[in-house]
Structure formats: C-alpha cells, structure tokens
Short mmCIF file of C-alpha atoms in Angstrom, two decimals:
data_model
loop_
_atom_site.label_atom_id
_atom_site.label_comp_id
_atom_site.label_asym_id
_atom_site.label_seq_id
_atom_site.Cartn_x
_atom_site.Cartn_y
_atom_site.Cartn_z
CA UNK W 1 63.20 135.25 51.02
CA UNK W 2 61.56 135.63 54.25
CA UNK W 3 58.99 132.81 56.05
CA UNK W 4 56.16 134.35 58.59
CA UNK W 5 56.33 132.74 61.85
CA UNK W 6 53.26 132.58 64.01
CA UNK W 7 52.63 131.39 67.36
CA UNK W 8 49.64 132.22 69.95
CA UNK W 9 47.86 130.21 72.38
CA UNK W 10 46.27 127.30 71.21
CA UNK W 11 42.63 127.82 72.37
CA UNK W 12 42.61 131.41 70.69
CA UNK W 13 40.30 132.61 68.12
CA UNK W 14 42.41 135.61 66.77
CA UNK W 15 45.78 132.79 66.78
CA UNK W 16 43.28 130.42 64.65
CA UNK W 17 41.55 133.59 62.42
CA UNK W 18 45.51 134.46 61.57
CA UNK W 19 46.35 131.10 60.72
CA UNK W 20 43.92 130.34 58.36
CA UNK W 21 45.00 133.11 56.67
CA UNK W 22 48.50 132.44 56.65
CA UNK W 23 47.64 128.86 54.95
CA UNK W 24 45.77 130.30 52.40
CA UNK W 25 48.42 132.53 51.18
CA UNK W 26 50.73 130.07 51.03
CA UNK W 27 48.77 127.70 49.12
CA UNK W 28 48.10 130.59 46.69
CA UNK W 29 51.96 132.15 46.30
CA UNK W 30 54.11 130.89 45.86
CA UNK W 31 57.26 132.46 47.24
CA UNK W 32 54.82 133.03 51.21
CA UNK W 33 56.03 130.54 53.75
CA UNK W 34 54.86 130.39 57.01
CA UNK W 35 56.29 128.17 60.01
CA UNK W 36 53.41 127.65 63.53
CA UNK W 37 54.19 127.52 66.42
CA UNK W 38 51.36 126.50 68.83
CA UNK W 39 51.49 127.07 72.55
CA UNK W 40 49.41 125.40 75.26
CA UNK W 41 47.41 128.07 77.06
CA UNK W 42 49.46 127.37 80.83
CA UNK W 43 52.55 128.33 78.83
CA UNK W 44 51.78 130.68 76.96
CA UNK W 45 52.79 134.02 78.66
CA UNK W 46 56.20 132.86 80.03
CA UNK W 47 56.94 131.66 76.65
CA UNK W 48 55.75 135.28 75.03
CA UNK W 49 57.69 136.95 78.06
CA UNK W 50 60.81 134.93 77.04
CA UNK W 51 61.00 135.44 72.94
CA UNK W 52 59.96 139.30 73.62
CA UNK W 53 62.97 139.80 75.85
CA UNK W 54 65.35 137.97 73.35
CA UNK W 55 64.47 140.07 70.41
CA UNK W 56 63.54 142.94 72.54
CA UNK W 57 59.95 143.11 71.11
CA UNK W 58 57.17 144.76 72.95
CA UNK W 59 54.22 142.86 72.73
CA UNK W 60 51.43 141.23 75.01
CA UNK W 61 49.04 139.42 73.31
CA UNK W 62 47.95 136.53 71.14
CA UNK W 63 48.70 135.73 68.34
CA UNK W 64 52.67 137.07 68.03
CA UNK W 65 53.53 137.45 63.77
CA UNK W 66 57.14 138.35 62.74
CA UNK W 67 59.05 137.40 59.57
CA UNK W 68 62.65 135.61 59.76
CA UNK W 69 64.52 137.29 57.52
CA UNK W 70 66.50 133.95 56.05
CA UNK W 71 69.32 136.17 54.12
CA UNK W 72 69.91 138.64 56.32
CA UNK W 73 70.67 137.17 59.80
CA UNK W 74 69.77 138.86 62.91
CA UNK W 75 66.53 138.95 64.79
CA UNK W 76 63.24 138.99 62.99
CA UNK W 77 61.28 141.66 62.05
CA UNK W 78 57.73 141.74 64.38
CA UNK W 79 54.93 142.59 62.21
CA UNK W 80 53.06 142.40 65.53
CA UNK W 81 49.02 140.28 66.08
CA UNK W 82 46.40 139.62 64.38
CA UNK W 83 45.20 143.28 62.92
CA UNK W 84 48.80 143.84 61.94
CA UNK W 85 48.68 140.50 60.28
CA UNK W 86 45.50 141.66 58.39
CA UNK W 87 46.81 144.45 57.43
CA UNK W 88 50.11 143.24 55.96
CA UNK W 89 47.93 140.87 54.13
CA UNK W 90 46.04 143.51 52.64
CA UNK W 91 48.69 145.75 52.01
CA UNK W 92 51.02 143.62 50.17
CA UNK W 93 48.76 140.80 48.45
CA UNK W 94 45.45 142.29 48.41
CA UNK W 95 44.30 139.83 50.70
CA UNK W 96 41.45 139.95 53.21
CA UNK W 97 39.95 137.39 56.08
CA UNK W 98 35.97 137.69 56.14
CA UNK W 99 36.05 134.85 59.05
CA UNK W 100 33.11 135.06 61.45
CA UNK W 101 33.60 135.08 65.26
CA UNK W 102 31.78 131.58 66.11
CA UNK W 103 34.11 130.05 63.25
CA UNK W 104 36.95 131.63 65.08
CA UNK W 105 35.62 129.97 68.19
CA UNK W 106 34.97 126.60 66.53
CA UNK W 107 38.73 126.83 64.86
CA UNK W 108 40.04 127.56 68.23
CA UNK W 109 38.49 124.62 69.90
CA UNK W 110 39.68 122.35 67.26
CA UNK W 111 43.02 123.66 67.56
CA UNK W 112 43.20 123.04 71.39
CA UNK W 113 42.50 119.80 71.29
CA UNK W 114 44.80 118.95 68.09
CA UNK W 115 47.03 119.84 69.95
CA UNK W 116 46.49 118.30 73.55
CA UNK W 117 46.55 114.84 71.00
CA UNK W 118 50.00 116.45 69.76
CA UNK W 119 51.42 117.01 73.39
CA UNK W 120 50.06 113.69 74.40
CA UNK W 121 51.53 111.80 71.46
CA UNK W 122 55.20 113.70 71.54
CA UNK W 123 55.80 112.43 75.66
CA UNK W 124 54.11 109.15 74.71
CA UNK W 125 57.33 108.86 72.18
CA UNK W 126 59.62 110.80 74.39
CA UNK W 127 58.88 108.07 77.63
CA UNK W 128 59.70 105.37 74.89
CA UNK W 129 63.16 106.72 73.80
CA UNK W 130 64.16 108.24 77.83
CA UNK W 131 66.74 106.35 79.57
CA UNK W 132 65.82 105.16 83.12
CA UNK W 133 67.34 107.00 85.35
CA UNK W 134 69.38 104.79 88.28
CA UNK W 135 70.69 106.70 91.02
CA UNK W 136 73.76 105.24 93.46
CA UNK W 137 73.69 106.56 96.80
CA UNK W 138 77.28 106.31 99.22
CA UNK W 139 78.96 105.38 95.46
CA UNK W 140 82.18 105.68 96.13
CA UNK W 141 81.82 101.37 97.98
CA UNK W 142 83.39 99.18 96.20
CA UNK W 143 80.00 96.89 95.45
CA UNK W 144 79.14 100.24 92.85
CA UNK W 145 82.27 99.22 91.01
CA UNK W 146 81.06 95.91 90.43
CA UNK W 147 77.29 96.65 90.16
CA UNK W 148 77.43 99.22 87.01
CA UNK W 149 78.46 96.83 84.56
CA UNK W 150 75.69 94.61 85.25
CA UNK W 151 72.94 97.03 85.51
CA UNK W 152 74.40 98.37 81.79
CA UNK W 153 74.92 95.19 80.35
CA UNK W 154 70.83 94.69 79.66
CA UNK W 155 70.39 91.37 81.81
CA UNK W 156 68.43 93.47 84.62
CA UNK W 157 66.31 96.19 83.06
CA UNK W 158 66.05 94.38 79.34
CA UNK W 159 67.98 94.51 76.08
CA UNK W 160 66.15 97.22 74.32
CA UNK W 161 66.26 99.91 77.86
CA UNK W 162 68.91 102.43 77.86
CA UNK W 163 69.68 103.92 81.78
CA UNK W 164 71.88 106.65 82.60
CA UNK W 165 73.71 106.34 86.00
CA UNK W 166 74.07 108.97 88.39
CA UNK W 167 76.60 108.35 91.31
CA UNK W 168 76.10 110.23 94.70
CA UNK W 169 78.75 110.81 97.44
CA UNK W 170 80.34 113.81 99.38
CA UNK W 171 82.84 115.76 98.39
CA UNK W 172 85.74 113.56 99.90
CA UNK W 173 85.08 111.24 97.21
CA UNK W 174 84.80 113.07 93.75
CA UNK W 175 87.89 112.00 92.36
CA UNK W 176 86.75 108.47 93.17
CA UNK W 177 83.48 108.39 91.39
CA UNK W 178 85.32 110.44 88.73
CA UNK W 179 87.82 107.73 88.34
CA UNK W 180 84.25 105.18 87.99
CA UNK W 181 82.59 107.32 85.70
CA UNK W 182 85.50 107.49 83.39
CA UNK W 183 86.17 103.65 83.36
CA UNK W 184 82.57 103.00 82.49
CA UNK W 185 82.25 105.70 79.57
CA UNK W 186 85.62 103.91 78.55
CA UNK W 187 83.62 100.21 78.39
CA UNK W 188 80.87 101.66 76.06
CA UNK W 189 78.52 99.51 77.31
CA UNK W 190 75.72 100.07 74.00
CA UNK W 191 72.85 100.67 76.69
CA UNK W 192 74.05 103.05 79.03
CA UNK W 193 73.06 106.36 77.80
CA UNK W 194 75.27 108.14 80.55
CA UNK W 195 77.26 107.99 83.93
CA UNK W 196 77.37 111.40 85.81
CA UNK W 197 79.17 112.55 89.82
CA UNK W 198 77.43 113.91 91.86
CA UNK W 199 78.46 115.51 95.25
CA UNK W 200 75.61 118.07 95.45
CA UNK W 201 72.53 117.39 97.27
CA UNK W 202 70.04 119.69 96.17
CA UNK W 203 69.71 118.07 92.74
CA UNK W 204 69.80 114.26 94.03
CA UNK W 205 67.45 111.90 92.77
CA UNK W 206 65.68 113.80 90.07
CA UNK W 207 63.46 111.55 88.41
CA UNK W 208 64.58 108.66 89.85
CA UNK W 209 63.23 105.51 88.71
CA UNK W 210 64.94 103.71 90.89
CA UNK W 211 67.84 104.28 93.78
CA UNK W 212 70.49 101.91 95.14
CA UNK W 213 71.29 102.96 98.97
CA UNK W 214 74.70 101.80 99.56
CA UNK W 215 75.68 104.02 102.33
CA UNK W 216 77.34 102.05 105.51
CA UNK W 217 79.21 103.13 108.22
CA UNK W 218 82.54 101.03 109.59
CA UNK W 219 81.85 99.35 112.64
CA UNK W 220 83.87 99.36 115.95
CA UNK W 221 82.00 99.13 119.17
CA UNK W 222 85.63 99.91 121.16
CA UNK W 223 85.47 103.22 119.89
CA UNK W 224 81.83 103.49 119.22
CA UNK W 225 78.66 102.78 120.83
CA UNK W 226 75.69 100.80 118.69
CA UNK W 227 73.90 103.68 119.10
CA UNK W 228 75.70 105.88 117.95
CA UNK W 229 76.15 104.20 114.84
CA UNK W 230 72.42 104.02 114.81
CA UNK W 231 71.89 107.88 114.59
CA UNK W 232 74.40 108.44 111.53
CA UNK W 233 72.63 105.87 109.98
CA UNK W 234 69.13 107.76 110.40
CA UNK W 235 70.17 110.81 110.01
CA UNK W 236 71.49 109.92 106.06
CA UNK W 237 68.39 108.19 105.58
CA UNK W 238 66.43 111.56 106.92
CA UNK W 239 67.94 113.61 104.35
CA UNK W 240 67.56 111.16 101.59
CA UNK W 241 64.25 110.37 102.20
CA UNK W 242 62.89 114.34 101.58
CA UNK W 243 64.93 114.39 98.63
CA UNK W 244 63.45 111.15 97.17
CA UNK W 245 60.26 112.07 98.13
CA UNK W 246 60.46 115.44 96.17
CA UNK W 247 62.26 114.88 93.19
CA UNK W 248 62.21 110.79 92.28
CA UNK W 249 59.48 109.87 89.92
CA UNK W 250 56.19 108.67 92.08
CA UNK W 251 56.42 104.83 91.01
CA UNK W 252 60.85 105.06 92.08
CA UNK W 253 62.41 101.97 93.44
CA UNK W 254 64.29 102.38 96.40
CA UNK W 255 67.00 99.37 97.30
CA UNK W 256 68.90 99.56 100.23
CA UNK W 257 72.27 97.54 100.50
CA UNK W 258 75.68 97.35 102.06
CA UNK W 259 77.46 95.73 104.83
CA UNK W 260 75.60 97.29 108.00
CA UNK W 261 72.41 98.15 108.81
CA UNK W 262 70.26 97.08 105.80
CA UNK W 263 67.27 96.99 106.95
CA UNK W 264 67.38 99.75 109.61
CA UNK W 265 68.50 102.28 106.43
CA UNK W 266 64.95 100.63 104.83
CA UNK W 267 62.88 101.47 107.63
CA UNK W 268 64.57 104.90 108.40
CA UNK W 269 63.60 105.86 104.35
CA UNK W 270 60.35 104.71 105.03
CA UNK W 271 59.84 106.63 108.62
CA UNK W 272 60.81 110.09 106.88
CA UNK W 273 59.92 109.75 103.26
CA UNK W 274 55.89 108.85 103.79
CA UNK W 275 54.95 109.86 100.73
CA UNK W 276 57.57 107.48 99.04
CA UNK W 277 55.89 103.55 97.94
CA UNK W 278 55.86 101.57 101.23
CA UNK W 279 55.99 97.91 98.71
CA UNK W 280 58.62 99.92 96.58
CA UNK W 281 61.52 100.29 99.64
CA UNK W 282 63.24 96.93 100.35
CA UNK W 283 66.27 95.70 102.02
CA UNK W 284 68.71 93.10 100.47
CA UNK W 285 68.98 89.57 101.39
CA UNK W 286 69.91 88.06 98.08
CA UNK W 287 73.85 87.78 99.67
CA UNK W 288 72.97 85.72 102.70
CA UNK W 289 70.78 83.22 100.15
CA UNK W 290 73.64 82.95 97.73
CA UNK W 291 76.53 82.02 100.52
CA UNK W 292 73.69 79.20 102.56
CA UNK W 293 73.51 77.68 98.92
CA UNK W 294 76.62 77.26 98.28
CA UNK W 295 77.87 75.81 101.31
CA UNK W 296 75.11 73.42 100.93
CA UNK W 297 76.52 72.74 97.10
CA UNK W 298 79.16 71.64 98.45
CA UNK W 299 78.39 69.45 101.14
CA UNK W 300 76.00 68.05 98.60
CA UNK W 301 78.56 68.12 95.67
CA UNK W 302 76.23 69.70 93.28
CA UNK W 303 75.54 73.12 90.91
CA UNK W 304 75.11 75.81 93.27
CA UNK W 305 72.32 76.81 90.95
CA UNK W 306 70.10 73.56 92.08
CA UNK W 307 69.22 74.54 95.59
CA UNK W 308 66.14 76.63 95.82
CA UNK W 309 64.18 77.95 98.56
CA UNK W 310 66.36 78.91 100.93
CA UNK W 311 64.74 81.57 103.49
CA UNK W 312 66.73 84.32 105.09
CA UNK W 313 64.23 85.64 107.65
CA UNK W 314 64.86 89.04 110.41
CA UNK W 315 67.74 91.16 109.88
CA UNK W 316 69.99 90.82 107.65
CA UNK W 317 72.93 92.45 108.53
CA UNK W 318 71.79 91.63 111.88
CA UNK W 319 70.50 88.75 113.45
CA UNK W 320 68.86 86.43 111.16
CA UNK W 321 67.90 83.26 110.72
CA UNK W 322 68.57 80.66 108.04
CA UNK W 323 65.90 78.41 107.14
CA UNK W 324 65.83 75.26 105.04
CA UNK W 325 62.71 73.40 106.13
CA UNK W 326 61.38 74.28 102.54
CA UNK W 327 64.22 74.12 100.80
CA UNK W 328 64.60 72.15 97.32
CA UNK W 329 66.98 70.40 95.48
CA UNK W 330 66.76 70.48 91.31
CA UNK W 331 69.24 68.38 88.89
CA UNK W 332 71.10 66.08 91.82
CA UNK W 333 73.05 63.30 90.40
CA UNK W 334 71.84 60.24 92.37
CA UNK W 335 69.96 57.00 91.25
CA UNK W 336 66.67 58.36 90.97
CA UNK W 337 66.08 60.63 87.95
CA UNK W 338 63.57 62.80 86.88
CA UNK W 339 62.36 65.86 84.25
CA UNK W 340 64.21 69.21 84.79
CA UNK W 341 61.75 70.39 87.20
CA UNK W 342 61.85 67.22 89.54
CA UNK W 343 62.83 68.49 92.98
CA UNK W 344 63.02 66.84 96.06
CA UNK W 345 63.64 68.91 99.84
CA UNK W 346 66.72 69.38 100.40
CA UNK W 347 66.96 68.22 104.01
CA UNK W 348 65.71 64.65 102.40
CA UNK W 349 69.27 64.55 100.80
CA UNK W 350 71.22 65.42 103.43
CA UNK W 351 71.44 62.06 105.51
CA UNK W 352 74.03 63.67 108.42
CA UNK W 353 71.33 65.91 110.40
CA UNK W 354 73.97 66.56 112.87
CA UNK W 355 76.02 68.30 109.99
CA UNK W 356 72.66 70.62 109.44
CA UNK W 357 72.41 71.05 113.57
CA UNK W 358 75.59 71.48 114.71
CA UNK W 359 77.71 72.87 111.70
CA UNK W 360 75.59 74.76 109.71
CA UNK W 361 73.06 76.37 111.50
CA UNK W 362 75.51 76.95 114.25
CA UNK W 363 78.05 78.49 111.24
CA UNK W 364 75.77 81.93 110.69
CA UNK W 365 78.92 82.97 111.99
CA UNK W 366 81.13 81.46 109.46
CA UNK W 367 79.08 82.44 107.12
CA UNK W 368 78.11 85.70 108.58
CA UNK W 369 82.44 86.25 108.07
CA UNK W 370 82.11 85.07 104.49
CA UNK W 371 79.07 87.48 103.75
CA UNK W 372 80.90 90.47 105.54
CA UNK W 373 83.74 89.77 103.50
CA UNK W 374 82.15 89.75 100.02
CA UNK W 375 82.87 93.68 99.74
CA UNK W 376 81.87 93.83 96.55
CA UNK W 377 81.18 91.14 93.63
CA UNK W 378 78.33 89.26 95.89
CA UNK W 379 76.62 91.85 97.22
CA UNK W 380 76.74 93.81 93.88
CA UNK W 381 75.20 90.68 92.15
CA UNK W 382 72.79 90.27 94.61
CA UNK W 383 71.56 94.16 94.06
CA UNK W 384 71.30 93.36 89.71
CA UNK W 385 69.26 90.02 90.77
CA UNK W 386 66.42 91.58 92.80
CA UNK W 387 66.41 94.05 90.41
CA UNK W 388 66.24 91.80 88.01
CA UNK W 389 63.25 89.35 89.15
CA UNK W 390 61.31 92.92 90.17
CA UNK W 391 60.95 93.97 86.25
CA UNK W 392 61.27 90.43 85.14
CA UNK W 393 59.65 87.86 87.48
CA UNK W 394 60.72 84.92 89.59
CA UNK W 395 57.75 82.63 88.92
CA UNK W 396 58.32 80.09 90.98
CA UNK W 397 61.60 80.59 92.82
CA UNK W 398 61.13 81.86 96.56
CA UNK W 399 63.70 85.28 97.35
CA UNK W 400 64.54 86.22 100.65
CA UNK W 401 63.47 89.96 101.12
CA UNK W 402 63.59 92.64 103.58
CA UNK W 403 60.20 94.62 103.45
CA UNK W 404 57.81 96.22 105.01
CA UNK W 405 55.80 93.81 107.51
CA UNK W 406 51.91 94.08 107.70
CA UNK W 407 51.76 91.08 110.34
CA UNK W 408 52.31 88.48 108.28
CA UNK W 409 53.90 85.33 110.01
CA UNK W 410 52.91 87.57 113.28
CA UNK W 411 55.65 89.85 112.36
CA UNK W 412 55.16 93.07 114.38
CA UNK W 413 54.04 95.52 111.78
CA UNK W 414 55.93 98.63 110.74
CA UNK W 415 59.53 97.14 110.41
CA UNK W 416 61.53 96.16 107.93
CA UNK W 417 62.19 91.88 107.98
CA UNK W 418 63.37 89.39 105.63
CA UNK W 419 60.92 87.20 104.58
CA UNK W 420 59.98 84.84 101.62
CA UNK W 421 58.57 86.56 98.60
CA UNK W 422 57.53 85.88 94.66
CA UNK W 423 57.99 88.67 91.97
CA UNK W 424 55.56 88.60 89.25
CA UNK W 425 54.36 91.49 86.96
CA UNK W 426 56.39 94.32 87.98
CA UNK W 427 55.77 93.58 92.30
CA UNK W 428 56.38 91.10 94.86
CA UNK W 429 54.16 89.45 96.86
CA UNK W 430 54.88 87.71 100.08
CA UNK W 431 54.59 83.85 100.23
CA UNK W 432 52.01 83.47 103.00
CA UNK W 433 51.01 80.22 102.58
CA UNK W 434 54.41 78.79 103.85
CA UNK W 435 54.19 76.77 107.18
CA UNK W 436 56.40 77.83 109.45
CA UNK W 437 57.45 75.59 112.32
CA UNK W 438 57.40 76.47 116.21
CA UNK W 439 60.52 76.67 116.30
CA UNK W 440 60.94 79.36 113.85
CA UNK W 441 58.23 80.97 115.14
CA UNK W 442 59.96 81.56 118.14
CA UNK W 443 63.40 82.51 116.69
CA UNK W 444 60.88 85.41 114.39
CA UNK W 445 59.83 86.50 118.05
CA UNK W 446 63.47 87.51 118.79
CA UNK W 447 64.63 88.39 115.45
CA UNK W 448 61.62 91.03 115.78
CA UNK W 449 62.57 92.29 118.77
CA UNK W 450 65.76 93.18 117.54
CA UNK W 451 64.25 95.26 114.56
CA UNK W 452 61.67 97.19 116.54
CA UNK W 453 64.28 97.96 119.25
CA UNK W 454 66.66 98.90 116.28
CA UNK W 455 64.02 100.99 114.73
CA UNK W 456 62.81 102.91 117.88
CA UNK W 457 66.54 103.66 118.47
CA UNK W 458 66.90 105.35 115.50
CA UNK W 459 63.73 107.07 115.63
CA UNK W 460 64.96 108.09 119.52
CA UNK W 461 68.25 109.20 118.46
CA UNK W 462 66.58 111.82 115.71
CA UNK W 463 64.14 113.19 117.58
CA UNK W 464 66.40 113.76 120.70
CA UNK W 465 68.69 115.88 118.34
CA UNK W 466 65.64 117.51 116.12
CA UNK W 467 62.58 117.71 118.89
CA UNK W 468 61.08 120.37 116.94
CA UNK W 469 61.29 118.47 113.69
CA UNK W 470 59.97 115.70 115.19
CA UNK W 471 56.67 117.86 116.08
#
C-alpha cells in the first residue's frame, strides 16, 4: 500500500498539470491514493528547503512527488516533479497527460485563489477558537493575585472567550509567580486556556491583546529623592514600551495600575512606544471612585452601588481631585419614590454641606490612606471593571479615567489626567459636555501642573542618562 503525496506552489502550472493527473488515477484504480499538499507561493521554498533536508532529498523545483510507503516505515521514496510523475504514470498504468499549457495556466490560477479562500477561511476559524492573550507586567504584586481569578472567571472578556495569562517579573521573583501559576492551574477556571512565568524579556508581550502594568516602586523620600523615583519609573516604561510596540498585536490594550505613579507609567509608555494606540493606554482611577462612594454610602446609609457619577480628575496616585457636583443618587430609601432609574444629585441629599466641605473633601487624605492601603482586592477589581466596561460598555454610567488629554476641559495636551469618560462599542469617549465649575477649573490648573512637571521629569531624567538615545 503506498499513497502519492504531492505538494508545489499553488500558482504553478506543472503542480496543477500533476495534479490532475493524480485525481484521475485515483478515480480510475482503485488501490492509487494520493494526499495534496498546496503551498502559498511566499512559502514555498523554505518549506521545500525544510522537507528536502529531513528526508535528505535533492530537489529544487515545483511540483515535489514521493510515495509514503504506509507498511514499511521510514522516509518516503521521492519519485521527484512533474516529468518523473509522467513517467511513473506511464510506466506503471499506461497512463498519459495530453494537458495544454494555457489549461495549465488557467488550472494554476484557479488553484491560487482556492486556496487564498482556504488560507483566509482556516485563520478566520483559527481567530475564533485563539485565546486572548493577557499579559501581567511587575506580577509578582499582590493586586495580580487577586486580579486572575476575575479576568478567568468570564465576567470581563465574556462567557464564551478563553485567555491565557502570561505573568512578567525578574528573576528575583520566579518562584513567586510559579507559586501563582500553580494555584490558578489548580482552580481550573473552564476559560483560562493557560497561565505561563515569565522572567525573560526578549519574548514579552507577544501578541498581546492586552497588558496590565503593575510595576511600582516603594516610596521613601528620607532615603530617596522624587526624582529619583521618577527615573526608575521611566526607565521600565522605556523598555516596555519597544517591546509592546514590536511584538503586541496592533489593536493591544495597555492598562497601567498600582500604588505609585499611575499615570506617569501611562505617559512614559506613550512617550517611547509611539507607534502603540494613544486612546488604547490608560491609567486607573476606578480605586479612588470606589472608596469616595462608599464613604458617601455611608454617611448616606445606602447601597454603595447607588451613587453614580463620581469624578476623579488629575493624578491619581498623585494629586487629585474629587468631584461630586454631578454626582447621582439611584434607589435611596426616603419619602419620595420613583422607577429604578429615578436619580436625584447627590449633594441634594446631603443636607450637612459642612460635612461635604470640611470632612470629606478635606479627607483625600483619609481616603488617600484607605486607597494606599487596598494592596490588592480594590485595586485588582478596579483593573477587571475598566476592562470590563471597555469590551462591554458603560452606557450611561460616568468612569473616572486617566488618558491621554487633547485639551479638553483646557487640560494641557500630551499628559496623562483623570477625567470623566463613557465606554461604548469597544472605546471610550470623554464626557465633554460636563460643566465644570470655576472652582474646579482652577484646582485642573494645578493638578496639570503637577503632571506636566511630572512628565518632563521623567522625560529629563532619561535623556540625561541616554543623550544619544534621546537624538
């Protein structure tokens, strides 16, 4: 038993002239079997190069015919191309091809396209079926811990998309993200296709639809200046940023996170990596929004989940600035009732307005403590819901996110700043049509400040230690 295996470039008359011939002989014997293997022209040669050196064949042209020798074992016999083919034809079944040269050409043609349509089809199925790829960056933080199951669990990139999960840290940390990868293989979460280390840098971020920047660096001004901190901060984000650039997929989300220095990390990516989206890096806010709510739950005595429209604006591991003038209130418990979608603003509710002046605007610090000390569950939540609203939508809640300014709310452009924005349809757009008082006007003057000097530190600090990078 032997079946003839053929494969030649698909645009070639002699691969189509032998083919033809190799169907009609088996439709006509029964005991000839032939397997095709068609090659687009691009890949041909390397793929000729390849099964030559293999079987140790020599051979250089299109179409390549051998026989697989099915009882035997061991390496096929090469009959050779298309005149050999002929000849074997002839030889053992009496069988001739009297094809013309134009229908060779025609057949050719034919078969080129077939099997563009084939190509086309197979990566249309293949982009169905392939996991999205997340990758973790500074993984060995506690907030990864918490964030995998709830990127696995379905609730942020849908029920029916699998994601495999690669974690990224130095070499200090292996046994760490070891530890994580085996606890999450362990929990057999049904969409999470797999969970890899990484400690190597050369292969980070391949195909990357979207990456998580957790990175931070522990702050102590007595032993360290801001500055200083600045520069380690840029110079992670200037060898990310390459890396992304190079080997994430062109459409790849970037989120940056953490304790310190969210939205400098956000503008750093976006200084060195260029190329990369300038909608598609943001900073997270989500943290800040969640802890303002619910102290104002509480002072309310209602579902955390009622207040709305709470604005984190500047920077948000920074200085920022908590704002509530639009700020709603859904489902409060009080004499006048309405459908679930009756609101009311919030400051409306709240009758002591010298608890709003001189306790809770004045307790950014308290909750600036209470934010800092979330090292983990919080800000990992907040990282799954932005994620979540970006594929999924927030119709008409307003999120508090750090992006890329273009001026709006006379934002100085070219920073990174918290400001109010709507997801719909796979983007965000920012909610321009908010008034903003003059007072917050003027605290977005010196929250800006504080970005662009941030960012033109960081940018200093690189350049001073790589001028002719910097060139």
């Amino acid at each position: 038993a032997a079946v003839v295996m053929f494969t030649g470039k698909a645009n070639c008359p002699y691969y189509a002239k032998a083919e033809l011939l190799a169907d009609y002989l088996q439709t006509n014997l029964p005991d000839f079997r032939v397997h095709k293997i068609t090659q687009h022209p691009d890949k041909w040669e390397q793929w000729l190069n390849d099964i030559c050196e293999t079987n140790g064949w020599e051979h250089r042209h299109s179409p390549i015919i051998w026989r697989e020798l099915l009882d035997r074992g061991g390496k096929g016999q090469l009959l050779g191309g298309l005149n050999d083919f002929l000849e074997y034809a002839q030889q053992y079944y009496g069988i001739t091809s009297m094809m013309l040269s134009e229908e060779m050409l025609d057949i050719a043609e034919e078969n080129l396209q077939a099997h563009l349509e084939i190509v086309k089809e197979d990566e249309e199925i293949k982009s169905l079926i392939k996991p999205m790829q997340i990758w973790i960056t500074g993984a060995s933080v506690p907030i990864c811990y918490h964030l995998i199951p709830l990127l696995a669990n379905g609730e942020v990139f849908g029920m029916t998309t699998e994601i495999s999960i690669h974690l990224l840290d130095t070499d200090q940390f292996k046994e760490i993200l070891r530890g994580v990868v085996m606890e999450a293989e362990d929990m057999a979460f049904p969409l999470l296709r797999s969970i890899s280390e990484h400690t190597e840098l050369d292969q980070a971020f391949i195909d990357a639809d979207v990456v998580i920047v957790l990175d931070d660096v522990l702050l102590n001004l007595e032993v360290q200046s801001l500055e200083s901190y600045i520069r380690e901060v840029s110079e992670i984000c200037q060898v990310y940023a390459p890396l992304i650039e190079k080997n994430a997929k062109s459409e790849v989300k970037v989120v940056s996170s953490g304790k310190t220095f969210v939205n400098l990390k956000a503008t750093m990516l976006r200084s060195y990596g260029p190329s990369i989206k300038p909608e598609n890096i943001v900073a997270i806010a989500t943290s800040w929004e969640s802890a303002a709510k619910a102290m104002l739950a509480r002072r309310l005595n209602t579902n955390t989940a009622g207040v709305k429209d709470v604005i984190v604006w500047g920077n948000i591991t920074g200085s920022n600035y908590i704002d509530l003038s639009h700020a709603k209130l859904y489902g409060y418990d009080c004499a006048i009732r309405g459908p679930p979608n009756f609101q009311r603003p919030l400051l409306n509710m709240i009758y002591d307005s010298e608890w709003i002046h001189s306790e809770f605007l004045s307790a950014q610090s308290t909750l600036s403590s209470r934010v800092s000390r979330c090292t983990a569950m919080s800000p990992a939540h907040a990282v799954a819901t932005v994620l979540r609203y970006w594929y999924h939508g927030s119709p008409e809640e307003i999120i508090s996110l750090g992006i890329l300014s273009e001026g709006q709310f006379c934002i100085p452009e070219g920073i990174i700043c918290s400001m109010p924005v709507r997801f719909q349809n796979g983007n965000w757009e920012v909610v321009t049509e908010l008034e903003i008082s003059e007072t917050t006007e003027k605290v977005l003057e010196r929250l800006s400040h504080e970005l662009v000097q941030e960012k033109l530190v960081g940018l200093k600090e690189i350049n001073e230690m790589h001028p002719y990078e910097a060139e």
